[in-house]
Short mmCIF file of C-alpha atoms in Angstrom, two decimals:
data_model
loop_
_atom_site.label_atom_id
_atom_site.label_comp_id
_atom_site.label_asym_id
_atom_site.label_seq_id
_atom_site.Cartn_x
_atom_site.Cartn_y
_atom_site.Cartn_z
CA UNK A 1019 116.54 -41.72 154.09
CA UNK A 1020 114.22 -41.56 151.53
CA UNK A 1021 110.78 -42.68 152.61
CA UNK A 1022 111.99 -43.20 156.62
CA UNK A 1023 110.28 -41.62 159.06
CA UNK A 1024 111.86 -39.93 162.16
CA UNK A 1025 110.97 -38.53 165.36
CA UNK A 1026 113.83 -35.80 166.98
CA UNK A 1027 113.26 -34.72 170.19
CA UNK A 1028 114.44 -31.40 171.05
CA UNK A 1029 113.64 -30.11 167.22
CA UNK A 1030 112.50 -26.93 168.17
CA UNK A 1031 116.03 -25.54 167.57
CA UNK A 1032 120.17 -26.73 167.42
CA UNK A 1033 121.21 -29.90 166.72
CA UNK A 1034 117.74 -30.91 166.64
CA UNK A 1035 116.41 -28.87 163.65
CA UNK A 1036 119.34 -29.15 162.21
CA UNK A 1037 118.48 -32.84 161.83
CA UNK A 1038 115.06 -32.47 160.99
CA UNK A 1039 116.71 -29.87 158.43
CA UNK A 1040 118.84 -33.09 156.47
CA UNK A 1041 116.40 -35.54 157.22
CA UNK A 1042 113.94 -33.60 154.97
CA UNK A 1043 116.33 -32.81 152.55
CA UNK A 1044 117.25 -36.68 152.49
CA UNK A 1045 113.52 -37.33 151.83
CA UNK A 1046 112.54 -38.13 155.42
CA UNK A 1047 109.35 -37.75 157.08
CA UNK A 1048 109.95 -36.13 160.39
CA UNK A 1049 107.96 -35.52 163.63
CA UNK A 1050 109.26 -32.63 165.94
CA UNK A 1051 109.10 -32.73 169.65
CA UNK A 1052 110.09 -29.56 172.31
CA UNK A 1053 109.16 -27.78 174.93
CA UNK A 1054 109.48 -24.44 172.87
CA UNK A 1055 106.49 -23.50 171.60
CA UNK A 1056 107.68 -21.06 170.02
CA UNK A 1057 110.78 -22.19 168.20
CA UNK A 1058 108.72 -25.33 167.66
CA UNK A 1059 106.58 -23.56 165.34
CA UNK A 1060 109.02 -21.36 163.96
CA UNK A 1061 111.43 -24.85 162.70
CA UNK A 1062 108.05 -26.15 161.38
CA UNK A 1063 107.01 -23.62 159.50
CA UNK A 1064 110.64 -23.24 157.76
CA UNK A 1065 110.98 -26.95 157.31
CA UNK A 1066 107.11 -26.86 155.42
CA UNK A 1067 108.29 -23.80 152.99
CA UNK A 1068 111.57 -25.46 152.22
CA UNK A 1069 110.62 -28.73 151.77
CA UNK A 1070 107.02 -28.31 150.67
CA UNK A 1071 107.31 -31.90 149.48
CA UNK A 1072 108.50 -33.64 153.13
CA UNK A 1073 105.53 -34.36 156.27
CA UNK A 1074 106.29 -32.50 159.06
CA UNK A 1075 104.82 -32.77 162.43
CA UNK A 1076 105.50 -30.87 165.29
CA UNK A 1077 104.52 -31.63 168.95
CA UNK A 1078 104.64 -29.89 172.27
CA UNK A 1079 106.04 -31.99 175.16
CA UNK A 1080 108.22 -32.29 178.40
CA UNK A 1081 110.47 -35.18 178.02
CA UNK A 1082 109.68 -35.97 181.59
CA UNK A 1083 106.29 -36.38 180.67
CA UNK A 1084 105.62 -39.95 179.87
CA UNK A 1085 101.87 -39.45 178.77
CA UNK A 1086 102.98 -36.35 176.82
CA UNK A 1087 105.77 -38.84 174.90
CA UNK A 1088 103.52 -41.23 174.14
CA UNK A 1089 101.00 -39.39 172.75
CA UNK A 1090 104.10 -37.83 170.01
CA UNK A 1091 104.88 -41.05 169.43
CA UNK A 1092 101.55 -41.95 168.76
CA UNK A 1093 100.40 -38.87 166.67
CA UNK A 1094 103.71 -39.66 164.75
CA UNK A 1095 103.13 -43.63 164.01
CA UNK A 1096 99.41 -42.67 163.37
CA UNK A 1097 100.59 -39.69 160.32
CA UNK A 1098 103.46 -41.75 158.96
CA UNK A 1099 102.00 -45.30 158.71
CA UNK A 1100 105.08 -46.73 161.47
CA UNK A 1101 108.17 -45.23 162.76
CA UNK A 1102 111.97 -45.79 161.59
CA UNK A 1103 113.73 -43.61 163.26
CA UNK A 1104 113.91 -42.09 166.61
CA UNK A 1105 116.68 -39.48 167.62
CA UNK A 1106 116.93 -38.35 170.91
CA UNK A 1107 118.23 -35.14 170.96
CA UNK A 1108 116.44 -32.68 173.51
CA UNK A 1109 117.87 -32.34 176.92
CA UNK A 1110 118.17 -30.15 179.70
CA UNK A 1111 121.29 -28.53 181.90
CA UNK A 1112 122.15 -27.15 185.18
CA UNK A 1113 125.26 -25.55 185.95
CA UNK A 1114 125.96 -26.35 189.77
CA UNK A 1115 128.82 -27.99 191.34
CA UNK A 1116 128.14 -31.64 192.88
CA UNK A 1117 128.65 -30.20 196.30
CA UNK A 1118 126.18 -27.63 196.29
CA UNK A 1119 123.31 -29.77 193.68
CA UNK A 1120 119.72 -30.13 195.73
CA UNK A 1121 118.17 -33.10 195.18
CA UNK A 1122 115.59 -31.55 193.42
CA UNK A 1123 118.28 -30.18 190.67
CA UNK A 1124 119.33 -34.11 190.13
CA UNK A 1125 115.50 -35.06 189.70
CA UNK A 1126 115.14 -32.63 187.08
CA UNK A 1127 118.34 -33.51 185.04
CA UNK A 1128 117.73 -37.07 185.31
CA UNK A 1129 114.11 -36.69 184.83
CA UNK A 1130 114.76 -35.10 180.92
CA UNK A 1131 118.05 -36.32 179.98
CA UNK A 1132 117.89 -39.92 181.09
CA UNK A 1133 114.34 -40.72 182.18
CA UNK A 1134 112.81 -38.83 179.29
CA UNK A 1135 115.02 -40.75 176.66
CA UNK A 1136 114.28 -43.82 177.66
CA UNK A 1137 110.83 -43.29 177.64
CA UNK A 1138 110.91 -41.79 174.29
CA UNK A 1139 112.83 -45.34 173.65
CA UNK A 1140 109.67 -47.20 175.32
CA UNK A 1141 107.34 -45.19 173.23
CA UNK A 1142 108.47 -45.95 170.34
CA UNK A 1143 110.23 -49.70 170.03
CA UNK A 1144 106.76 -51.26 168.89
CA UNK A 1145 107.03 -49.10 165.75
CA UNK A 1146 110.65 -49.14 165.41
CA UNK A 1147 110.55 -53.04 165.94
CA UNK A 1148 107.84 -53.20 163.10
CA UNK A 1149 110.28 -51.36 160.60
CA UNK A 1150 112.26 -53.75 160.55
CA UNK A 1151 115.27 -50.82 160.29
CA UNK A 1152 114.52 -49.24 163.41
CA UNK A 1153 117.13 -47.21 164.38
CA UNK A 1154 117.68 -44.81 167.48
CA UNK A 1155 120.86 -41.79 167.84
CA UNK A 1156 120.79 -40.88 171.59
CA UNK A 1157 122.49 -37.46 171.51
CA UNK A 1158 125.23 -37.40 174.71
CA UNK A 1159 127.95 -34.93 174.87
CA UNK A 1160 131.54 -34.88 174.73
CA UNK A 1161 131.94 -34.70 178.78
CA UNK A 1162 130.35 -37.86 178.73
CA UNK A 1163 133.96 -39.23 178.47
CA UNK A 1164 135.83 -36.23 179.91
CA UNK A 1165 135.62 -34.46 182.52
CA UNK A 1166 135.14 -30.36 183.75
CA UNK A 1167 133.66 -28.12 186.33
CA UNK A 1168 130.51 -27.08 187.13
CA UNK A 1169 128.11 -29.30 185.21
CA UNK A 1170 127.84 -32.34 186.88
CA UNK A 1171 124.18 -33.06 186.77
CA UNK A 1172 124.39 -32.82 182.78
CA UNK A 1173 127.45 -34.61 182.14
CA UNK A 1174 126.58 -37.76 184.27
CA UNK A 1175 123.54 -38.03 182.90
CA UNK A 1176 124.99 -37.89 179.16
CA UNK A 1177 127.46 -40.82 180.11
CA UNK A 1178 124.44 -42.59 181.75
CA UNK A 1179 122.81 -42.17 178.57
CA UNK A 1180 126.15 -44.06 176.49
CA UNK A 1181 125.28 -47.18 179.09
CA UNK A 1182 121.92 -47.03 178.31
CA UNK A 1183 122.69 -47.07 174.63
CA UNK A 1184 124.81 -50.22 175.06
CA UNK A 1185 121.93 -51.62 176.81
CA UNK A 1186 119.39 -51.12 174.34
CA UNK A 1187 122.38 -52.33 171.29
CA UNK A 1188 122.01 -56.05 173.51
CA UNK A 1189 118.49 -55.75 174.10
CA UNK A 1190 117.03 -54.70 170.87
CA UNK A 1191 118.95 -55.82 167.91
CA UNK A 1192 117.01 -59.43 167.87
CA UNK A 1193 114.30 -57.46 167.27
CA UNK A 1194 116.26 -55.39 163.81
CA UNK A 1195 116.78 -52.10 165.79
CA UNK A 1196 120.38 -50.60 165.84
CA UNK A 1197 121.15 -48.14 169.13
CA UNK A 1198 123.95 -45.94 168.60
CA UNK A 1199 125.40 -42.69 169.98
CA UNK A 1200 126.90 -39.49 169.10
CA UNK A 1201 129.02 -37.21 171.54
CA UNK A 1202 129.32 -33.54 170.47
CA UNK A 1203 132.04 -31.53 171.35
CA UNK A 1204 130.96 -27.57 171.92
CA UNK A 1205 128.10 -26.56 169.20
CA UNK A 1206 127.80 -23.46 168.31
CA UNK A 1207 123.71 -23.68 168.64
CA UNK A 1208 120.80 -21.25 169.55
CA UNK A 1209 121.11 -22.10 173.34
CA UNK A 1210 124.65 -20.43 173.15
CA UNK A 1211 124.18 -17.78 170.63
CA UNK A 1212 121.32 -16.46 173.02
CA UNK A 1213 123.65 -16.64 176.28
CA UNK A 1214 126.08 -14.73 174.39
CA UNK A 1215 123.51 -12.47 173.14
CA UNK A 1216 122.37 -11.97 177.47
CA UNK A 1217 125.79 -11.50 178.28
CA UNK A 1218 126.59 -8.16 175.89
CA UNK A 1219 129.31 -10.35 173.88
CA UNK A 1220 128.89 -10.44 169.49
CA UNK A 1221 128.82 -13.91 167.73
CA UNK A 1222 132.54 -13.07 166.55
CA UNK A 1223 133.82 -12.85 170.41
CA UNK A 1224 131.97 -15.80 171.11
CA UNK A 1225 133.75 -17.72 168.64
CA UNK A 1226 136.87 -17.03 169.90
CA UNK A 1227 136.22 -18.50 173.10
CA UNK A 1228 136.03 -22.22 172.36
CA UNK A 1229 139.66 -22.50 170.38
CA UNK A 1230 140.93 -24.51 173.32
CA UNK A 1231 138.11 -27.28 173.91
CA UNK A 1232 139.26 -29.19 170.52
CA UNK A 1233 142.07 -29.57 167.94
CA UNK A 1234 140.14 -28.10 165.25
CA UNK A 1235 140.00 -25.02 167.41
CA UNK A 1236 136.75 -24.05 167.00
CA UNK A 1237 133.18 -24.72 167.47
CA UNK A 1238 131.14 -26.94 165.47
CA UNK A 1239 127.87 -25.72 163.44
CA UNK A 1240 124.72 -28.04 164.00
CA UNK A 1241 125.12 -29.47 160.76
CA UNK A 1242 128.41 -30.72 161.59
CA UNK A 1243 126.85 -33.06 164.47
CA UNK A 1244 123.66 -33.22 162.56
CA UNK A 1245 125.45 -35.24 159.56
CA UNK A 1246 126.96 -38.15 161.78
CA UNK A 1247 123.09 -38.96 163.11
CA UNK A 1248 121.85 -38.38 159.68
CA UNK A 1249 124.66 -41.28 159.15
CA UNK A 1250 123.74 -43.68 161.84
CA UNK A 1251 120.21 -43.07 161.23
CA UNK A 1252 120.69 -44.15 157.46
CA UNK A 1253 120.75 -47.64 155.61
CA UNK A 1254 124.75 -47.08 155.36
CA UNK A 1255 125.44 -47.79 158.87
CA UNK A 1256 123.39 -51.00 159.20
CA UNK A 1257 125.65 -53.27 160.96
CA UNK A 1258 126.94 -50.20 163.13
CA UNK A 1259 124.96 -50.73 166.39
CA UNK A 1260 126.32 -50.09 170.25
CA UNK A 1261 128.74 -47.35 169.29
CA UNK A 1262 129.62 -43.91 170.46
CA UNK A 1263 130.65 -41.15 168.23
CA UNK A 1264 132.70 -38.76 169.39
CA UNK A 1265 131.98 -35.66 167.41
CA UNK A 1266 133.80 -33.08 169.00
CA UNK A 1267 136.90 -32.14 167.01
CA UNK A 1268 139.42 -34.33 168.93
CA UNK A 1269 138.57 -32.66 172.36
CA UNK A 1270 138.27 -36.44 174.08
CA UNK A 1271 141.91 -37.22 173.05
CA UNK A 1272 143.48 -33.80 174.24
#
């Protein structure tokens, strides 16, 4: 990754700065995108005092804000000299059943998780086609391929977003950019820690909870999930393009 450039949606925290974390350690330029102002500028200012050597950018923007997008993408091409990577990691969720979702809670979902990434993706194919390695992770989930209760809205737009990552494996790869995805299993990330944290319960009782959703029998750290998009993102996985990686500890097989 040395010398590559990469923007990671969602990089304000999780699987997201977890990936700027290696792609700076790996030599990368990154570009940081979220909603989080705060943990935004919190990852950024850790990345710049452990890596005092790596360019890091960070950006404020909703996903499901096309003129917002752009203008990261932009900012990023503009500081780096082009684009090489794009990871789309950020996403949003909504625990409802299908039989009681609004229309409005669909909008939403599909307005980050599958509208916002492929805008991200429209943003930024003119640089990642003038790389000439342009590569892009799309981060799904595990329950893009199985199935559960309650979180509908999330779930079908993560397997949308597998489709949509065959789709741009056709469509792009005359023009040198790979599309692959990655499919965690349960993470233990910030978003969980601080639901845990709401709900009275210790990091050690949370951990016990997820020995069931895969035959590892426990949770993964970001770093686990971050390594495999570090992976596809890299020079080692150029003729991998049009795949899904399940990263979840053998939960899709169970």
């Amino acid at each position: 990754m040395l010398g590559r450039t990469a923007l990671i949606t969602g990089g304000g925290a999780g699987i997201g700065a977890a990936t700027a974390r290696l792609f700076c350690q790996e030599g990368a330029s990154v570009m940081l995108v979220d909603r989080d102002v705060a943990a935004l500028a919190a990852t950024g200012q850790a990345l710049g005092a452990a890596h005092p050597e790596a360019r890091v950018l960070t950006a404020v923007a909703e996903l499901a804000d096309e003129a917002a997008v752009a203008a990261a993408v932009a900012t990023a091409v503009a500081a780096f000299g082009g684009l090489d990577v794009l990871v789309n990691n950020a996403a949003m969720r909504h625990p409802v059943s299908v039989a009681e979702a609004q229309a409005e809670d669909w909008q939403a979902v599909v307005g980050v998780n599958l509208i916002g990434s492929a805008g991200c993706c429209k943003a930024a194919l003119p640089a990642l086609r003038a790389s000439g390695r342009g590569s892009i992770v799309n981060v799904s989930s595990c329950y893009a391929v199985t199935g559960r209760k309650g979180m509908g809205l999330y779930d079908a737009t993560k397997a949308a977003l597998l489709a949509l990552t065959r789709t741009l494996a056709f469509e792009e790869a005359a023009h040198g950019v790979r599309a692959n995805a990655v499919c965690p299993g349960s993470t233990l990330t910030d978003f969980h820690l601080a639901r845990a944290a709401a709900a009275g319960k210790s990091v050690e009782q949370l951990k016990t909870e997820r020995h069931d959703t895969s035959l590892i029998q426990r949770w993964a750290t970001p770093e686990e999930i971050a390594w495999p998009i570090l992976w596809l993102s890299s020079a080692e996985a150029s003729f991998i393009t049009g795949t899904t990686l399940m990263v979840d500890g053998g939960l899709s097989i169970m």
